Amino acid sequence: MHTSLECSLTGEFHEPDRLQGLSRAGKPLLARYDLGALSGWTPAIVRSRRERSMWKFHEVLPVNGLSEAVTLGEGLTPFLKCVERGVFAGFGDLWVKDEGFNPTQSFKARGMSAAMTRAAAFGVQTVALPSAGNAAGAATAYAARAGIRCVIFVPEDTPPANILESACGGAQVVLVNGLISDCGRLCRAACDRFGWFDLSTLKEPFRLEGKKTMGYELAFDLADARGTDQLQLPDVILYPTGGGTGLIGMWKAFDEMEQLGWIGSARPRMVVVQAEGCAPIVRAFEQGATSAPLFPNARTAASGLRVPAAVGDFLMLDILRRSGGTAITISDEELMQGVGELARFQGIHGAPEGGAVWRAAVRLRESGWLQPAETVVLFNTGAAVKYNHLLTCDDAVRLDHTDPEALVRLENCLSGTDFL
Ligand SMILES: *Cc1c(COP(=O)(O)O)cnc(C)c1O
C-alpha cells in the first residue's frame, strides 16, 4: 500500500487516504511506497507466488492485500522471442511482450484493474472516462466486476468492437462528434456536475500503477528467458504511445526496482512510437521542447495512438531524454503492413499499435540507431480482433463443394504459389 501521493511536477505531498484526481498543480499524482520497509520482499518471493495476475506485485500496488484486488487475471502476458525469418532477419535479440493476451484484449486491463480496485475501496458508485477504444472495454469489464456503474465518452468513429463491448457490459456509452480530448472535456464537466469519479488516464493515480507492472514483469521475463535469477532489463523498449501511461509507469517501476535493490542504475533506451497523423510527443521531442501542444487534426487507424494532447507530456519527454531514447512516427499504411508481418512471420495477431512499433524497429535498425546484437522489446499493446474493421480478405478462393472439378479449380488458383 502506498504511503503518499506526490505531484509529478512539484513533488508536493497529497493525502493517500482519500480519492484524488490531479495534483493541486494540475499534474499527475505518483503513488509512493515505503520501499525501505520492503527489504524482505525479494524476486524469489514473487516467483514463488501462486497468484496468476499482476497482483503478484501487490506490495507496490494500491491494496492492503490480495483480497482487495478487482481482478480478471490481468498481466503475466507472453514474452516471445521473435523468429529470425523473412523481414525479421537481422534482429539478433528481438522480443514481443504480447499484451493482447490481457482480459478485454489490451493492456488497458492492467490500469483499470488497479484504478477500479482503488475506486471500489473508496465506495465510488459511478466512474466516467473518455476512451479512444480499448480503455472503454477494460473499464466496462472491471466496473462490472466491482459492481460500479461506468459511463464512457468515445469519439463516434471509435472501432465498433470497443463500443459494442461496452454496451454489452452494461456501461452507458456516450458517442461524441470529436476526438478523445473533446471527450475528456465533456467527461470532466459531467463528473463535476453529476458527482461521478473521473477515471481519465493520469488524471487519477492508479491506472499508472497498474500499467507499471509491465516494467516489473519485463525484468522477470528477461531473466527467465536467459535462465538467471538476476532480474534484467533490455537495451531498448519500443512503446506505442498515446497518453504515455505505460511508458511513464514502466520508468517508475524501474526506479522502484532499483530502490528495492533488485536492479542497478542502467536503464533501457525508451522509444516513443506514434502515428504520422497524431504525433504530439514526437514533434515536441524533435523540437527539444519540454511539453507538447495539442496536435491538430489528429488522425490514425491506430485508435490507441489517437491522443492529440497528453497530460503526462512533460514526463514522457523527460524520460526520452534521460534514457537516451528517441521518438519516431509511422504512417497508417506502414503500421498496417506491420500488423500483417507480425501475423505472417511471428504468428502474433496484434493491434495496429503493435504493427507500428515493429515497423519502428525496422526503421531504427535501418538508420543504425538499433544495433543487431541489442536486446529490443516491442510492446504489442492489443489484439487484432478489436480492429477487424481494418482488415481485408482479398485473395480468398471461392469453391462450390458440389463441383466435381473443385480441386482442379483450386489447383489453377494456387498455381505459381508456394502452396503447391
Ligand atoms: C491506449 C493504448 C495505447 C496507448 O497507451 P498509453 O500508455 O496511454 O500511451 C497503445 N496501444 C493500445 C492498443 C491502446 O489501447
Tab-separated table of C-alpha atoms and ligand atoms in Angstrom:
chain	number	residue	atom	x	y	z
A	1	MET	CA	0.000	0.000	0.000
A	2	HIS	CA	1.297	3.434	-0.935
A	3	THR	CA	2.116	5.917	1.789
A	4	SER	CA	1.750	9.133	-0.166
A	5	LEU	CA	0.721	10.634	-3.474
A	6	GLU	CA	3.297	13.012	-4.852
A	7	CYS	CA	2.804	15.668	-7.512
A	8	SER	CA	4.866	14.644	-10.552
A	9	LEU	CA	5.796	18.288	-11.165
A	10	THR	CA	6.289	19.853	-7.732
A	11	GLY	CA	6.764	16.810	-5.511
A	12	GLU	CA	4.094	18.164	-3.173
A	13	PHE	CA	2.615	15.600	-0.774
A	14	HIS	CA	-1.059	14.649	-1.246
A	15	GLU	CA	-3.003	12.514	1.241
A	16	PRO	CA	-3.173	8.885	0.115
A	17	ASP	CA	-6.244	8.064	2.214
A	18	ARG	CA	-8.820	9.821	0.053
A	19	LEU	CA	-9.918	9.914	-3.584
A	20	GLN	CA	-7.530	12.049	-5.577
A	21	GLY	CA	-7.549	13.259	-9.152
A	22	LEU	CA	-4.868	15.597	-10.482
A	23	SER	CA	-2.487	17.319	-8.062
A	24	ARG	CA	-3.136	20.836	-6.829
A	25	ALA	CA	-0.745	21.953	-9.587
A	26	GLY	CA	-2.977	20.193	-12.154
A	27	LYS	CA	-0.448	17.423	-12.871
A	28	PRO	CA	-0.495	13.624	-12.463
A	29	LEU	CA	-0.014	12.229	-8.961
A	30	LEU	CA	2.501	9.446	-8.396
A	31	ALA	CA	1.937	6.826	-5.691
A	32	ARG	CA	4.923	6.430	-3.361
A	33	TYR	CA	5.619	3.367	-1.225
A	34	ASP	CA	7.802	2.813	1.788
A	35	LEU	CA	10.233	0.731	-0.262
A	36	GLY	CA	12.790	0.708	2.534
A	37	ALA	CA	10.322	-1.257	4.649
A	38	LEU	CA	10.066	-3.876	1.879
A	39	SER	CA	13.648	-5.108	2.216
A	40	GLY	CA	12.424	-8.630	2.935
A	41	TRP	CA	10.463	-8.668	-0.318
A	42	THR	CA	12.624	-10.347	-2.942
A	43	PRO	CA	12.252	-11.525	-6.553
A	44	ALA	CA	12.384	-15.081	-5.206
A	45	ILE	CA	9.230	-14.425	-3.172
A	46	VAL	CA	7.465	-13.019	-6.221
A	47	ARG	CA	8.496	-16.055	-8.274
A	48	SER	CA	7.198	-18.456	-5.645
A	49	ARG	CA	3.712	-16.947	-5.522
A	50	ARG	CA	0.671	-18.826	-6.748
A	51	GLU	CA	-1.169	-15.657	-7.773
A	52	ARG	CA	-1.713	-15.698	-11.565
A	53	SER	CA	-2.027	-11.990	-12.266
A	54	MET	CA	-0.098	-8.725	-11.990
A	55	TRP	CA	-1.229	-8.682	-8.343
A	56	LYS	CA	1.800	-10.864	-7.685
A	57	PHE	CA	3.347	-7.442	-7.176
A	58	HIS	CA	0.708	-6.299	-4.693
A	59	GLU	CA	3.301	-4.797	-2.308
A	60	VAL	CA	3.751	-1.983	-4.841
A	61	LEU	CA	0.088	-1.664	-5.776
A	62	PRO	CA	-2.715	0.249	-4.048
A	63	VAL	CA	-4.013	-2.511	-1.781
A	64	ASN	CA	-3.532	-3.769	1.745
A	65	GLY	CA	-3.627	-7.329	0.482
A	66	LEU	CA	-4.547	-9.520	-2.448
A	67	SER	CA	-8.173	-9.907	-1.374
A	68	GLU	CA	-8.887	-6.235	-2.151
A	69	ALA	CA	-7.936	-6.567	-5.814
A	70	VAL	CA	-10.583	-6.224	-8.506
A	71	THR	CA	-9.042	-8.688	-10.915
A	72	LEU	CA	-9.790	-10.660	-14.055
A	73	GLY	CA	-6.354	-12.260	-14.267
A	74	GLU	CA	-4.593	-9.347	-15.988
A	75	GLY	CA	-0.868	-9.277	-16.647
A	76	LEU	CA	1.691	-12.109	-16.834
A	77	THR	CA	1.408	-11.873	-20.608
A	78	PRO	CA	3.524	-13.870	-23.074
A	79	PHE	CA	7.072	-12.711	-23.677
A	80	LEU	CA	8.042	-14.059	-27.078
A	81	LYS	CA	11.378	-14.146	-28.849
A	82	CYS	CA	10.935	-13.248	-32.496
A	83	VAL	CA	11.835	-15.907	-35.004
A	84	GLU	CA	14.572	-14.616	-37.309
A	85	ARG	CA	12.813	-15.151	-40.591
A	86	GLY	CA	11.934	-13.015	-43.616
A	87	VAL	CA	11.710	-9.348	-42.684
A	88	PHE	CA	12.622	-10.286	-39.117
A	89	ALA	CA	16.103	-11.482	-40.121
A	90	GLY	CA	18.930	-9.343	-38.800
A	91	PHE	CA	17.474	-8.749	-35.367
A	92	GLY	CA	19.613	-10.781	-33.021
A	93	ASP	CA	17.568	-10.478	-29.830
A	94	LEU	CA	14.108	-9.132	-30.587
A	95	TRP	CA	11.171	-9.792	-28.250
A	96	VAL	CA	7.472	-9.066	-28.157
A	97	LYS	CA	5.600	-8.538	-24.904
A	98	ASP	CA	2.156	-9.549	-26.086
A	99	GLU	CA	-0.363	-7.518	-24.140
A	100	GLY	CA	-3.184	-8.669	-26.403
A	101	PHE	CA	-3.496	-11.621	-24.002
A	102	ASN	CA	-4.959	-9.487	-21.239
A	103	PRO	CA	-8.640	-9.596	-20.248
A	104	THR	CA	-10.545	-7.474	-22.805
A	105	GLN	CA	-7.556	-7.981	-25.145
A	106	SER	CA	-5.406	-4.994	-24.292
A	107	PHE	CA	-3.066	-3.709	-21.610
A	108	LYS	CA	-5.731	-1.223	-20.568
A	109	ALA	CA	-6.838	-4.084	-18.313
A	110	ARG	CA	-3.808	-3.588	-16.052
A	111	GLY	CA	-4.563	0.055	-15.427
A	112	MET	CA	-8.270	-0.467	-14.968
A	113	SER	CA	-7.750	-3.313	-12.538
A	114	ALA	CA	-5.683	-1.061	-10.265
A	115	ALA	CA	-7.856	2.036	-10.677
A	116	MET	CA	-11.127	0.180	-10.157
A	117	THR	CA	-9.680	-1.552	-7.117
A	118	ARG	CA	-8.978	1.814	-5.534
A	119	ALA	CA	-12.309	3.314	-6.614
A	120	ALA	CA	-14.124	0.339	-5.075
A	121	ALA	CA	-12.165	0.715	-1.828
A	122	PHE	CA	-13.435	4.290	-1.576
A	123	GLY	CA	-17.020	3.269	-2.278
A	124	VAL	CA	-17.257	5.036	-5.639
A	125	GLN	CA	-20.616	4.303	-7.278
A	126	THR	CA	-20.098	5.663	-10.782
A	127	VAL	CA	-16.930	6.173	-12.814
A	128	ALA	CA	-16.672	8.021	-16.106
A	129	LEU	CA	-13.883	8.197	-18.641
A	130	PRO	CA	-13.065	9.215	-22.181
A	131	SER	CA	-11.663	6.458	-24.366
A	132	ALA	CA	-10.155	6.098	-27.806
A	133	GLY	CA	-11.204	2.457	-27.789
A	134	ASN	CA	-9.614	-0.149	-25.568
A	135	ALA	CA	-9.946	1.739	-22.285
A	136	ALA	CA	-13.722	1.626	-22.704
A	137	GLY	CA	-13.932	-2.145	-22.865
A	138	ALA	CA	-11.499	-2.593	-19.996
A	139	ALA	CA	-13.280	-0.079	-17.766
A	140	THR	CA	-16.592	-1.733	-18.541
A	141	ALA	CA	-15.355	-5.146	-17.508
A	142	TYR	CA	-13.663	-4.063	-14.285
A	143	ALA	CA	-16.603	-1.866	-13.324
A	144	ALA	CA	-18.889	-4.860	-13.808
A	145	ARG	CA	-16.569	-6.911	-11.657
A	146	ALA	CA	-16.550	-4.248	-8.920
A	147	GLY	CA	-20.285	-3.511	-9.079
A	148	ILE	CA	-19.594	0.086	-10.100
A	149	ARG	CA	-21.528	1.949	-12.793
A	150	CYS	CA	-19.469	3.103	-15.759
A	151	VAL	CA	-20.011	5.898	-18.287
A	152	ILE	CA	-17.724	6.109	-21.293
A	153	PHE	CA	-17.295	9.058	-23.624
A	154	VAL	CA	-15.978	7.929	-27.007
A	155	PRO	CA	-15.480	9.556	-30.405
A	156	GLU	CA	-18.363	8.410	-32.601
A	157	ASP	CA	-15.890	6.821	-35.025
A	158	THR	CA	-14.378	4.592	-32.322
A	159	PRO	CA	-13.977	0.970	-33.542
A	160	PRO	CA	-17.340	-0.829	-33.273
A	161	ALA	CA	-15.789	-3.687	-31.300
A	162	ASN	CA	-14.959	-1.311	-28.450
A	163	ILE	CA	-18.367	0.360	-28.398
A	164	LEU	CA	-20.297	-2.918	-28.554
A	165	GLU	CA	-18.174	-4.424	-25.813
A	166	SER	CA	-19.043	-1.539	-23.501
A	167	ALA	CA	-22.721	-1.638	-24.393
A	168	CYS	CA	-22.828	-5.390	-23.820
A	169	GLY	CA	-21.113	-4.975	-20.457
A	170	GLY	CA	-23.693	-2.536	-19.169
A	171	ALA	CA	-21.728	0.694	-19.453
A	172	GLN	CA	-23.519	3.854	-20.543
A	173	VAL	CA	-21.985	4.733	-23.904
A	174	VAL	CA	-21.839	8.401	-24.902
A	175	LEU	CA	-20.899	8.963	-28.555
A	176	VAL	CA	-19.189	12.300	-29.156
A	177	ASN	CA	-18.601	14.001	-32.503
A	178	GLY	CA	-14.977	14.822	-31.726
A	179	LEU	CA	-11.617	13.482	-30.580
A	180	ILE	CA	-10.650	11.918	-27.274
A	181	SER	CA	-9.562	15.343	-25.999
A	182	ASP	CA	-13.101	16.614	-26.652
A	183	CYS	CA	-14.476	13.541	-24.905
A	184	GLY	CA	-12.179	14.277	-21.979
A	185	ARG	CA	-13.525	17.804	-21.561
A	186	LEU	CA	-17.135	16.621	-21.664
A	187	CYS	CA	-16.363	13.811	-19.253
A	188	ARG	CA	-14.716	16.206	-16.786
A	189	ALA	CA	-17.712	18.532	-16.886
A	190	ALA	CA	-20.104	15.610	-16.435
A	191	CYS	CA	-18.113	14.367	-13.439
A	192	ASP	CA	-18.282	17.820	-11.827
A	193	ARG	CA	-21.995	18.028	-12.444
A	194	PHE	CA	-23.103	14.508	-11.536
A	195	GLY	CA	-20.523	13.594	-8.910
A	196	TRP	CA	-19.010	10.770	-10.966
A	197	PHE	CA	-15.381	9.806	-10.455
A	198	ASP	CA	-13.138	10.736	-13.390
A	199	LEU	CA	-11.089	7.705	-14.434
A	200	SER	CA	-9.209	9.506	-17.245
A	201	THR	CA	-5.694	8.165	-17.560
A	202	LEU	CA	-3.133	10.035	-15.431
A	203	LYS	CA	-5.937	12.177	-14.008
A	204	GLU	CA	-6.224	9.667	-11.207
A	205	PRO	CA	-3.083	7.988	-9.820
A	206	PHE	CA	-3.739	4.278	-10.233
A	207	ARG	CA	-4.084	3.398	-13.903
A	208	LEU	CA	-0.381	4.263	-13.972
A	209	GLU	CA	0.247	1.877	-11.092
A	210	GLY	CA	-1.454	-0.948	-12.967
A	211	LYS	CA	0.463	-0.305	-16.163
A	212	LYS	CA	3.784	-0.036	-14.353
A	213	THR	CA	3.572	-3.779	-13.675
A	214	MET	CA	4.714	-4.226	-17.296
A	215	GLY	CA	8.076	-2.880	-16.163
A	216	TYR	CA	8.304	-5.368	-13.305
A	217	GLU	CA	7.237	-8.277	-15.483
A	218	LEU	CA	9.725	-7.428	-18.179
A	219	ALA	CA	12.606	-7.739	-15.719
A	220	PHE	CA	11.364	-11.172	-14.624
A	221	ASP	CA	10.553	-12.277	-18.186
A	222	LEU	CA	14.008	-11.481	-19.466
A	223	ALA	CA	15.714	-13.155	-16.515
A	224	ASP	CA	13.574	-16.274	-17.050
A	225	ALA	CA	14.339	-16.279	-20.762
A	226	ARG	CA	18.067	-16.114	-20.015
A	227	GLY	CA	17.803	-18.705	-17.271
A	228	THR	CA	19.101	-16.484	-14.476
A	229	ASP	CA	17.758	-15.325	-11.116
A	230	GLN	CA	19.170	-11.835	-11.583
A	231	LEU	CA	16.496	-9.505	-12.974
A	232	GLN	CA	17.385	-7.992	-16.342
A	233	LEU	CA	16.257	-5.097	-18.493
A	234	PRO	CA	16.549	-4.898	-22.278
A	235	ASP	CA	18.696	-2.352	-24.102
A	236	VAL	CA	15.738	-0.767	-25.858
A	237	ILE	CA	11.954	-0.663	-25.362
A	238	LEU	CA	9.654	0.466	-28.176
A	239	TYR	CA	6.320	1.674	-26.911
A	240	PRO	CA	3.238	2.740	-28.925
A	241	THR	CA	2.416	5.983	-27.200
A	242	GLY	CA	-0.924	7.667	-26.696
A	243	GLY	CA	-1.294	9.141	-23.226
A	244	GLY	CA	2.047	7.597	-22.306
A	245	THR	CA	0.764	5.924	-19.150
A	246	GLY	CA	2.643	2.688	-19.788
A	247	LEU	CA	5.887	4.441	-20.642
A	248	ILE	CA	5.796	6.599	-17.520
A	249	GLY	CA	4.644	3.607	-15.495
A	250	MET	CA	7.492	1.341	-16.618
A	251	TRP	CA	10.035	4.032	-15.900
A	252	LYS	CA	8.579	4.352	-12.402
A	253	ALA	CA	8.777	0.580	-11.986
A	254	PHE	CA	12.484	0.624	-12.902
A	255	ASP	CA	13.154	3.288	-10.272
A	256	GLU	CA	11.230	1.317	-7.661
A	257	MET	CA	13.102	-1.873	-8.526
A	258	GLU	CA	16.413	-0.047	-8.159
A	259	GLN	CA	15.352	1.264	-4.742
A	260	LEU	CA	14.339	-2.257	-3.785
A	261	GLY	CA	17.849	-3.349	-4.727
A	262	TRP	CA	16.525	-5.619	-7.469
A	263	ILE	CA	18.315	-3.955	-10.389
A	264	GLY	CA	21.116	-1.463	-10.921
A	265	SER	CA	21.036	2.041	-12.355
A	266	ALA	CA	21.240	1.070	-16.052
A	267	ARG	CA	18.056	1.787	-17.985
A	268	PRO	CA	16.741	0.804	-21.411
A	269	ARG	CA	16.619	3.473	-24.114
A	270	MET	CA	12.927	4.264	-24.326
A	271	VAL	CA	11.359	4.842	-27.738
A	272	VAL	CA	8.051	6.596	-28.269
A	273	VAL	CA	6.275	5.372	-31.402
A	274	GLN	CA	3.351	7.419	-32.712
A	275	ALA	CA	1.318	7.608	-35.909
A	276	GLU	CA	2.185	10.198	-38.559
A	277	GLY	CA	-1.326	11.575	-38.218
A	278	CYS	CA	-1.048	12.098	-34.456
A	279	ALA	CA	2.464	12.674	-33.167
A	280	PRO	CA	2.492	15.383	-30.489
A	281	ILE	CA	5.284	13.788	-28.446
A	282	VAL	CA	7.491	13.029	-31.459
A	283	ARG	CA	7.071	16.596	-32.656
A	284	ALA	CA	7.923	18.044	-29.237
A	285	PHE	CA	10.903	15.717	-28.825
A	286	GLU	CA	12.318	16.753	-32.193
A	287	GLN	CA	11.889	20.410	-31.298
A	288	GLY	CA	13.645	19.984	-27.972
A	289	ALA	CA	10.524	21.096	-26.110
A	290	THR	CA	9.597	20.090	-22.561
A	291	SER	CA	5.868	19.936	-23.226
A	292	ALA	CA	3.729	19.077	-26.243
A	293	PRO	CA	0.994	21.322	-27.620
A	294	LEU	CA	-2.220	19.812	-28.985
A	295	PHE	CA	-1.585	18.061	-32.307
A	296	PRO	CA	-4.077	19.455	-34.821
A	297	ASN	CA	-6.430	17.249	-36.903
A	298	ALA	CA	-5.310	14.050	-35.178
A	299	ARG	CA	-5.992	11.077	-37.408
A	300	THR	CA	-4.895	7.441	-37.342
A	301	ALA	CA	-6.403	3.971	-37.589
A	302	ALA	CA	-4.384	3.003	-34.523
A	303	SER	CA	-7.036	4.352	-32.183
A	304	GLY	CA	-4.866	3.901	-29.077
A	305	LEU	CA	-2.423	6.402	-30.565
A	306	ARG	CA	-5.065	8.987	-31.364
A	307	VAL	CA	-4.308	11.162	-28.350
A	308	PRO	CA	-3.587	14.705	-29.579
A	309	ALA	CA	-2.739	16.105	-26.122
A	310	ALA	CA	-1.385	14.217	-23.117
A	311	VAL	CA	-1.356	15.438	-19.525
A	312	GLY	CA	1.868	13.459	-18.936
A	313	ASP	CA	3.705	15.068	-21.879
A	314	PHE	CA	6.491	16.591	-19.765
A	315	LEU	CA	7.135	13.271	-18.014
A	316	MET	CA	7.462	11.373	-21.315
A	317	LEU	CA	9.800	13.942	-22.825
A	318	ASP	CA	11.968	13.836	-19.726
A	319	ILE	CA	12.137	10.020	-19.842
A	320	LEU	CA	13.042	10.030	-23.531
A	321	ARG	CA	15.964	12.355	-22.912
A	322	ARG	CA	17.197	10.802	-19.693
A	323	SER	CA	17.130	7.309	-21.180
A	324	GLY	CA	18.942	8.318	-24.360
A	325	GLY	CA	15.844	7.275	-26.267
A	326	THR	CA	14.143	8.633	-29.317
A	327	ALA	CA	10.734	9.201	-30.871
A	328	ILE	CA	9.519	8.132	-34.301
A	329	THR	CA	6.373	8.228	-36.423
A	330	ILE	CA	4.956	5.521	-38.669
A	331	SER	CA	2.327	6.056	-41.369
A	332	ASP	CA	-1.003	4.240	-41.139
A	333	GLU	CA	-0.198	2.294	-44.272
A	334	GLU	CA	3.084	1.111	-42.819
A	335	LEU	CA	1.685	0.212	-39.422
A	336	MET	CA	-0.946	-1.978	-41.068
A	337	GLN	CA	1.864	-3.574	-43.072
A	338	GLY	CA	3.452	-4.233	-39.686
A	339	VAL	CA	0.290	-5.964	-38.439
A	340	GLY	CA	0.479	-8.326	-41.424
A	341	GLU	CA	4.184	-9.026	-40.908
A	342	LEU	CA	3.770	-9.828	-37.222
A	343	ALA	CA	0.937	-12.190	-38.094
A	344	ARG	CA	2.651	-13.894	-41.036
A	345	PHE	CA	6.180	-14.206	-39.665
A	346	GLN	CA	5.589	-14.490	-35.922
A	347	GLY	CA	2.021	-15.772	-35.507
A	348	ILE	CA	1.202	-12.685	-33.459
A	349	HIS	CA	-2.217	-11.292	-34.386
A	350	GLY	CA	-1.532	-7.883	-32.956
A	351	ALA	CA	-3.064	-4.432	-32.811
A	352	PRO	CA	-2.140	-1.669	-35.278
A	353	GLU	CA	-0.234	-0.118	-32.377
A	354	GLY	CA	1.888	-3.284	-32.254
A	355	GLY	CA	2.374	-3.103	-36.017
A	356	ALA	CA	3.636	0.441	-35.543
A	357	VAL	CA	6.347	-0.485	-33.036
A	358	TRP	CA	7.539	-3.355	-35.191
A	359	ARG	CA	7.894	-1.075	-38.199
A	360	ALA	CA	9.622	1.499	-35.986
A	361	ALA	CA	12.172	-1.195	-35.108
A	362	VAL	CA	12.786	-1.785	-38.824
A	363	ARG	CA	13.329	1.921	-39.384
A	364	LEU	CA	15.655	2.312	-36.416
A	365	ARG	CA	17.591	-0.760	-37.493
A	366	GLU	CA	17.989	0.682	-40.987
A	367	SER	CA	19.209	4.008	-39.651
A	368	GLY	CA	21.736	2.275	-37.389
A	369	TRP	CA	20.099	3.556	-34.200
A	370	LEU	CA	19.438	-0.069	-33.249
A	371	GLN	CA	22.393	-2.441	-33.325
A	372	PRO	CA	21.848	-6.059	-34.423
A	373	ALA	CA	23.067	-7.549	-31.135
A	374	GLU	CA	20.921	-5.365	-28.889
A	375	THR	CA	18.089	-6.756	-26.805
A	376	VAL	CA	14.981	-4.982	-28.063
A	377	VAL	CA	11.453	-5.314	-26.695
A	378	LEU	CA	8.395	-4.400	-28.744
A	379	PHE	CA	5.124	-3.818	-26.934
A	380	ASN	CA	2.155	-5.222	-28.750
A	381	THR	CA	-0.474	-3.488	-26.660
A	382	GLY	CA	-3.645	-5.069	-28.006
A	383	ALA	CA	-5.208	-7.745	-30.166
A	384	ALA	CA	-6.196	-7.532	-33.819
A	385	VAL	CA	-9.718	-8.808	-33.104
A	386	LYS	CA	-10.679	-5.336	-31.928
A	387	TYR	CA	-9.648	-3.933	-35.305
A	388	ASN	CA	-11.400	-6.289	-37.703
A	389	HIS	CA	-12.847	-3.250	-39.467
A	390	LEU	CA	-9.310	-2.517	-40.744
A	391	LEU	CA	-8.565	-5.987	-42.083
A	392	THR	CA	-9.444	-7.390	-45.510
A	393	CYS	CA	-9.529	-10.767	-47.236
A	394	ASP	CA	-8.729	-10.067	-50.856
A	395	ASP	CA	-7.239	-13.316	-52.101
A	396	ALA	CA	-9.747	-15.910	-50.914
A	397	VAL	CA	-10.561	-18.712	-53.353
A	398	ARG	CA	-14.266	-19.464	-53.763
A	399	LEU	CA	-15.233	-23.107	-54.357
A	400	ASP	CA	-18.541	-24.858	-54.982
A	401	HIS	CA	-18.471	-28.026	-52.898
A	402	THR	CA	-20.828	-29.791	-55.367
A	403	ASP	CA	-18.483	-29.085	-58.304
A	404	PRO	CA	-16.589	-32.323	-59.245
A	405	GLU	CA	-13.826	-30.131	-60.680
A	406	ALA	CA	-13.429	-28.170	-57.431
A	407	LEU	CA	-9.857	-29.297	-56.786
A	408	VAL	CA	-8.807	-28.617	-60.369
A	409	ARG	CA	-10.084	-25.109	-59.934
A	410	LEU	CA	-8.235	-24.819	-56.627
A	411	GLU	CA	-5.057	-26.068	-58.281
A	412	ASN	CA	-5.403	-23.463	-61.028
A	413	CYS	CA	-5.930	-20.718	-58.482
A	414	LEU	CA	-2.889	-21.737	-56.478
A	415	SER	CA	-0.540	-22.475	-59.355
A	416	GLY	CA	2.581	-20.376	-59.087
A	417	THR	CA	2.246	-20.014	-55.300
A	418	ASP	CA	4.316	-21.956	-52.794
A	419	PHE	CA	1.230	-23.787	-51.509
A	420	LEU	CA	1.717	-26.349	-54.281
B	1	LIG	C1	-4.293	3.014	-25.026
B	1	LIG	C2	-3.487	2.274	-25.998
B	1	LIG	C3	-2.170	2.685	-26.299
B	1	LIG	C4	-1.526	3.892	-25.688
B	1	LIG	O1	-1.244	3.666	-24.323
B	1	LIG	P1	-0.659	4.794	-23.376
B	1	LIG	O2	0.011	4.067	-22.270
B	1	LIG	O3	-1.808	5.598	-22.888
B	1	LIG	O4	0.276	5.619	-24.172
B	1	LIG	C5	-1.442	1.891	-27.169
B	1	LIG	N1	-1.966	0.794	-27.749
B	1	LIG	C6	-3.217	0.385	-27.489
B	1	LIG	C7	-3.733	-0.844	-28.156
B	1	LIG	C8	-4.024	1.107	-26.602
B	1	LIG	O5	-5.263	0.684	-26.340
